[in-house]
Coordinates of C-alpha atoms in Angstrom, one line a residue:
X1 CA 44.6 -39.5 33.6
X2 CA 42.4 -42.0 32.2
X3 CA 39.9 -41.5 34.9
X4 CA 39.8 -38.1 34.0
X5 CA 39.3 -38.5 29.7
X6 CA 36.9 -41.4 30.9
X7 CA 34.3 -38.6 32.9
X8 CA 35.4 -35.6 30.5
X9 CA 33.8 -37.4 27.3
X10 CA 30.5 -38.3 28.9
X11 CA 30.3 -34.5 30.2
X12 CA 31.0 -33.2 26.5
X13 CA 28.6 -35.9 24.6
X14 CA 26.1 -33.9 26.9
X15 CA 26.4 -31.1 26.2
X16 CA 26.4 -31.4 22.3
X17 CA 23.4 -33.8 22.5
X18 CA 19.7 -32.2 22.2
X19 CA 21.3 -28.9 20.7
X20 CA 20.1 -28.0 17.6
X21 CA 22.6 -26.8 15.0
X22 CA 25.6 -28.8 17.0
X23 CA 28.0 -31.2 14.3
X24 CA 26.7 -34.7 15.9
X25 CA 23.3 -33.7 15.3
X26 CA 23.5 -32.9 11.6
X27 CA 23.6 -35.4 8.8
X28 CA 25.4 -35.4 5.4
X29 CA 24.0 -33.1 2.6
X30 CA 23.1 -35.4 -0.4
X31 CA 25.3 -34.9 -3.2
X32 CA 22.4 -33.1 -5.7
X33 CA 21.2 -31.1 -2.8
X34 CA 25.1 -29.5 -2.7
X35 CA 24.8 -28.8 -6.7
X36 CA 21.8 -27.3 -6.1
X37 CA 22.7 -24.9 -3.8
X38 CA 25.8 -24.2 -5.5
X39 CA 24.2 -23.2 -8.7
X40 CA 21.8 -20.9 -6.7
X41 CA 24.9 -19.1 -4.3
X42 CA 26.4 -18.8 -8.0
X43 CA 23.2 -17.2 -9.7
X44 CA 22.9 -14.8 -6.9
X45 CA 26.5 -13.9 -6.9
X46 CA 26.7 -12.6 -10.2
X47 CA 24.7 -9.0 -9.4
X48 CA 27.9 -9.1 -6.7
X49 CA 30.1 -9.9 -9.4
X50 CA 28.9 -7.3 -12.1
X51 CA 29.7 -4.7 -9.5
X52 CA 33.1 -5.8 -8.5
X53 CA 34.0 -5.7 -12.4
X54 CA 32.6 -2.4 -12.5
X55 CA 34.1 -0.9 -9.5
X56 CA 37.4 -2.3 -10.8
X57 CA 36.9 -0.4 -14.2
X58 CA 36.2 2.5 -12.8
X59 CA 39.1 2.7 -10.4
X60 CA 40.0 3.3 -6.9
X61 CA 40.3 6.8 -7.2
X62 CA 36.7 7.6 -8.8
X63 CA 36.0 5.0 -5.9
X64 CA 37.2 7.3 -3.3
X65 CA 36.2 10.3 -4.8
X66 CA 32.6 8.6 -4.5
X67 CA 32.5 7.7 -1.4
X68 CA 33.4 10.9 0.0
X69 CA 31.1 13.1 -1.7
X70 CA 28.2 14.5 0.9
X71 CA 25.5 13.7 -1.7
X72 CA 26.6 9.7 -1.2
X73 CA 27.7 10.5 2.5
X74 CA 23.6 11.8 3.1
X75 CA 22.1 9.3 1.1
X76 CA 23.9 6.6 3.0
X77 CA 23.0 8.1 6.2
X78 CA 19.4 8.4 5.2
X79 CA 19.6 4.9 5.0
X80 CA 20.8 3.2 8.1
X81 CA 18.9 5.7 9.8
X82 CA 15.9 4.0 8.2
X83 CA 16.7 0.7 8.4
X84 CA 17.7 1.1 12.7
X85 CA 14.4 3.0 13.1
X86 CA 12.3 0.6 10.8
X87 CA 13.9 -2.6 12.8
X88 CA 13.9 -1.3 16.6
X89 CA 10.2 -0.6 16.2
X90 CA 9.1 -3.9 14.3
X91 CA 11.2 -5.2 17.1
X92 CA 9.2 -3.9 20.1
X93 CA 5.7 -4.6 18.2
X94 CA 6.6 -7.8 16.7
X95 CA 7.7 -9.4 20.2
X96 CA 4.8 -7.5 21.9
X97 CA 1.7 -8.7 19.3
X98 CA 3.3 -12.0 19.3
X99 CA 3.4 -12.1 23.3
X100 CA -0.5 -10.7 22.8
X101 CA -1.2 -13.7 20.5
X102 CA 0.2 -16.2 22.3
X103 CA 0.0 -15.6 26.0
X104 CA -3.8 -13.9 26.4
X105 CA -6.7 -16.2 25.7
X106 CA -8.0 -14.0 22.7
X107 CA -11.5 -15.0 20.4
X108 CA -10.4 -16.1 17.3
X109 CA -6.6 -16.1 17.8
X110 CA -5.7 -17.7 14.8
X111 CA -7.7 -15.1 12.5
X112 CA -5.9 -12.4 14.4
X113 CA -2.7 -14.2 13.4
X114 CA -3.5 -14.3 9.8
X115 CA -4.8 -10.8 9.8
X116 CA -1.3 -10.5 11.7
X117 CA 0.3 -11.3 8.4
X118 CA -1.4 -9.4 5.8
X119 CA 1.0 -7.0 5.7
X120 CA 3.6 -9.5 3.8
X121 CA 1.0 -9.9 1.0
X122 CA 1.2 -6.0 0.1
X123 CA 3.8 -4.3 -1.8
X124 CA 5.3 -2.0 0.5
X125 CA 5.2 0.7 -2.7
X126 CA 1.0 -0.3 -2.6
X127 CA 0.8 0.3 1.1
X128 CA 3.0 3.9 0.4
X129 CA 0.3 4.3 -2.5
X130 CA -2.5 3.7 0.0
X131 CA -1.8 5.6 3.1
X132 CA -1.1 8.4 0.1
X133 CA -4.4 8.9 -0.9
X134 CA -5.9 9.5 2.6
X135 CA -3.1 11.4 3.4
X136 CA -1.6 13.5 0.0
X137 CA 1.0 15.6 2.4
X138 CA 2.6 12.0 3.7
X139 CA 6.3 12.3 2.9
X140 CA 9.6 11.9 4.4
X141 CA 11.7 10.6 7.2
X142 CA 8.6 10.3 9.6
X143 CA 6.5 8.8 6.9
X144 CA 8.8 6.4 5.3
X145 CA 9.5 4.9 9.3
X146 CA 5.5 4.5 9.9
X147 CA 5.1 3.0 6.8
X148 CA 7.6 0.7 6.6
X149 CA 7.3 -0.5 9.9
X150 CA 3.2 -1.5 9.2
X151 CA 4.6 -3.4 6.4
X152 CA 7.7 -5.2 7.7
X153 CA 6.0 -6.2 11.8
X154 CA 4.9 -9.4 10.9
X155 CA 8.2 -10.3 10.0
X156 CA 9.1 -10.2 13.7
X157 CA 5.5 -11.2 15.0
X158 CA 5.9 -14.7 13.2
X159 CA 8.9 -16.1 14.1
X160 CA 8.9 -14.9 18.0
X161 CA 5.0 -16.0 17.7
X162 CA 6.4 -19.3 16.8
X163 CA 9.5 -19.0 19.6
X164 CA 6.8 -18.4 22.2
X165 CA 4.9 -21.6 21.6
X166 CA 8.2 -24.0 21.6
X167 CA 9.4 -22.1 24.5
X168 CA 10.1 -23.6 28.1
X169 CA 7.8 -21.4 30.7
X170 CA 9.3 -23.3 33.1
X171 CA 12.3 -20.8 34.2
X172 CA 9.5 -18.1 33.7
X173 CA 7.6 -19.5 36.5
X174 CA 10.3 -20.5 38.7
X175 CA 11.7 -16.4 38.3
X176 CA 7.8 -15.8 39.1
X177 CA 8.0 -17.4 42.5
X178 CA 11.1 -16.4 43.5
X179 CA 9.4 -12.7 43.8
X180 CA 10.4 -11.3 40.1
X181 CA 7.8 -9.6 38.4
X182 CA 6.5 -10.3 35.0
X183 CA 8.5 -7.9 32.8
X184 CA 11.6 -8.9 34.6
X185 CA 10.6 -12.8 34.7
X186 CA 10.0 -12.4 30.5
X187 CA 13.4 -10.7 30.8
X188 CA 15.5 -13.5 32.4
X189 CA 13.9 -16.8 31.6
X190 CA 11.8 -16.2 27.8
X191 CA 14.0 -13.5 26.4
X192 CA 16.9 -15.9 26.0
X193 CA 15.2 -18.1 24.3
X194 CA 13.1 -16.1 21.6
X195 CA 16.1 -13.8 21.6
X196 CA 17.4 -16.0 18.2
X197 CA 13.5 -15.7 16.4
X198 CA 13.6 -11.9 17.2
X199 CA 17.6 -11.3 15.7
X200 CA 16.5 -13.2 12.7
X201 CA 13.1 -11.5 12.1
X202 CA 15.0 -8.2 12.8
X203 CA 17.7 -9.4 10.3
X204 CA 14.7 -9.7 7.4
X205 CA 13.4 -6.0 8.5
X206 CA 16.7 -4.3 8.3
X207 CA 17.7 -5.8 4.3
X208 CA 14.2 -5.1 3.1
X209 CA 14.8 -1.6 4.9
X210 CA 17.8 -1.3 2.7
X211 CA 16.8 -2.8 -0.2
X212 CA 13.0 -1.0 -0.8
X213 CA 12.9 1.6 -3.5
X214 CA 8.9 1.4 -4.5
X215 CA 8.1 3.2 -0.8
X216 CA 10.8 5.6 -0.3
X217 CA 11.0 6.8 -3.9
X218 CA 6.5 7.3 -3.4
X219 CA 7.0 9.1 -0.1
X220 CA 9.9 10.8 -1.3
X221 CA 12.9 10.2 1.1
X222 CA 16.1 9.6 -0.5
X223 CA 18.3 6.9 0.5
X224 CA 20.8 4.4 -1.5
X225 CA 18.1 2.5 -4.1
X226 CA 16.7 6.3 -4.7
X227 CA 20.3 7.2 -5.7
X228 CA 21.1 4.5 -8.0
X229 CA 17.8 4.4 -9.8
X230 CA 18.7 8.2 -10.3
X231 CA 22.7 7.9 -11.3
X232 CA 21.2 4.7 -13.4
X233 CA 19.0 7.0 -15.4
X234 CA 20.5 9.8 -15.3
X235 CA 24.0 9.3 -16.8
X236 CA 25.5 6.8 -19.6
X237 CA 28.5 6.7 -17.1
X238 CA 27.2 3.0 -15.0
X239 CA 29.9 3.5 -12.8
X240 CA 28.3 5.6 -10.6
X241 CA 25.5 3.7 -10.3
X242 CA 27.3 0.5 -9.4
X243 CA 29.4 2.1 -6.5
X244 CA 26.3 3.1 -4.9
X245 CA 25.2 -0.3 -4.9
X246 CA 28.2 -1.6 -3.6
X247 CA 28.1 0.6 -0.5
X248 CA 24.3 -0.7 0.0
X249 CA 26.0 -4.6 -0.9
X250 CA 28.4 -3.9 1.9
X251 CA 25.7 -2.6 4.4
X252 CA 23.8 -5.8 3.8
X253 CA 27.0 -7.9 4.4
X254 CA 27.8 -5.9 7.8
X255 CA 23.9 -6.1 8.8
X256 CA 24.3 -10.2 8.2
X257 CA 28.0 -10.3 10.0
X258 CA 26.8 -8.6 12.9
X259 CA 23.4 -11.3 13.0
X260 CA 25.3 -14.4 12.4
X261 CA 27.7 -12.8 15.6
X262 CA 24.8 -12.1 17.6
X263 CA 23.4 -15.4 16.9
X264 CA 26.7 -17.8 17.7
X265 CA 26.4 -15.8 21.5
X266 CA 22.8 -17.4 22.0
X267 CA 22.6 -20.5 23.9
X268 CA 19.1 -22.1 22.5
X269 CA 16.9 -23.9 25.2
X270 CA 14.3 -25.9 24.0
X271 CA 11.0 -27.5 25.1
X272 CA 7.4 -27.2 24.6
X273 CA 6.0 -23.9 26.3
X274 CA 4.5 -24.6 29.4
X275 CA 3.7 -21.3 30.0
X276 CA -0.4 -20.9 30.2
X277 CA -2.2 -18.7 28.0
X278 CA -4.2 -15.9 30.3
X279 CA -7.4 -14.0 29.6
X280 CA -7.4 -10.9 27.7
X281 CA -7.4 -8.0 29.8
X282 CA -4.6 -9.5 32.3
X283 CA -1.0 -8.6 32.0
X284 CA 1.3 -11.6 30.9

């Protein structure tokens, strides 16, 4: 029994050691750093808080009576349709310009990052405003997805960009000589371990999805921040407003649930990428 505890401790200090976000790895938050944060998570809860006291005043029935209406039911469907289109295409074009940056030998790769990133420096309601006066007849589904998905790439392109580069090519390789092809050597040895970057850039496309009101509102598809800016101006009656933004609140939460979830399944390998960059013009 004591041979046994003896190997079984060794075997678990390994596994804990190296990983990043483990409890032996972490050290103790200084004491102003904790007030800090707690007077920020208390500043940002008060929106949260607002609508909870409003939601209460107004009653569950009004609540209900809400939530069921189609106008509410459409505009929330409008919404997460949005948001899953927007993020499963700045998914595919984030992971593939970052695979483009980082694996092909192109001139002047770190300008093409930059330029990369230009998108995060424009208002998404400017770059509506823009692609509106070339095109005048730009509105709807269809055009909110295109245009939101030009603005919100780079926040995929930049973390898995980053990923790529700290990444270990050597299971990549290894899958390569064993008689995999490339897609299906990415798949099995570099997926896993960009897979957090691309969940957590996806995260940041699907609440900015969800919370725009500037390019929606321009290109004139109504979703959840359409409606409350309209109950909000519309109507002395707040309540109406603030249960619309409590359905959106608890979309955001779900959308964060469902990453941190994803996350905690992700088994992190580390190292720096050994993977060689290739000349542009060759596949990966």
């Amino acid at each position: 029994m004591g041979a046994t505890r003896t190997e079984r401790a060794p075997r678990e200090g390994a596994r804990g050691a190296g990983v990043p976000g483990r409890a032996d790895s972490r050290l103790p938050a200084p004491l102003w750093l904790l007030v800090l944060a707690a007077i920020c998570a208390a500043a940002a809860a008060i929106p949260l808080a607002y609508l909870v006291v409003r939601t209460t005043e107004a009653g569950l029935g009004e609540l209900l009576d809400t939530l069921v209406r189609p106008r509410v039911l459409q505009l929330t469907l409008n919404s997460v349709l949005l948001a899953a289109a927007v993020t499963a295409s700045c998914l595919i074009l984030g992971t593939l310009s970052a695979l483009l940056l980082t694996r092909l030998r192109l001139p002047a790769a770190r300008g093409l990052l930059i330029i990369a990133a230009l998108p995060l420096a424009v208002p998404s309601y400017l770059a509506a405003y823009g692609w509106l006066v070339w095109f005048p007849t730009l509105n709807g589904f269809g055009a909110a997805w295109f245009v939101m998905t030009a603005v919100c790439t780079p926040y995929v392109t930049l973390p898995v960009a980053a990923a790529l580069r700290g990444a270990s090519g050597d299971l990549e390789m290894v899958a390569r000589t064993l008689g995999r092809g490339p897609i299906r050597a990415f798949w099995a040895a570099t997926w896993p371990q960009i897979r957090p970057a691309a969940i957590a850039g996806a995260l940041l496309v699907t609440l900015y999805s969800l919370s725009d009101f500037g390019l929606v509102s321009m290109l004139r598809f109504q979703t959840l921040t359409w409606g409350i800016n309209a109950a909000y101006g519309a109507s002395f009656d707040r309540n109406q407003a603030a249960l619309l933004a409590l359905v959106l609140v608890v979309l955001a939460l779900v959308v964060v649930a469902g990453e941190r979830r994803s996350r905690g399944q992700v088994d992190r390998a580390g190292g720096r990428s050994t993977t060689p960059a290739r000349r542009a013009g060759r596949w990966l």
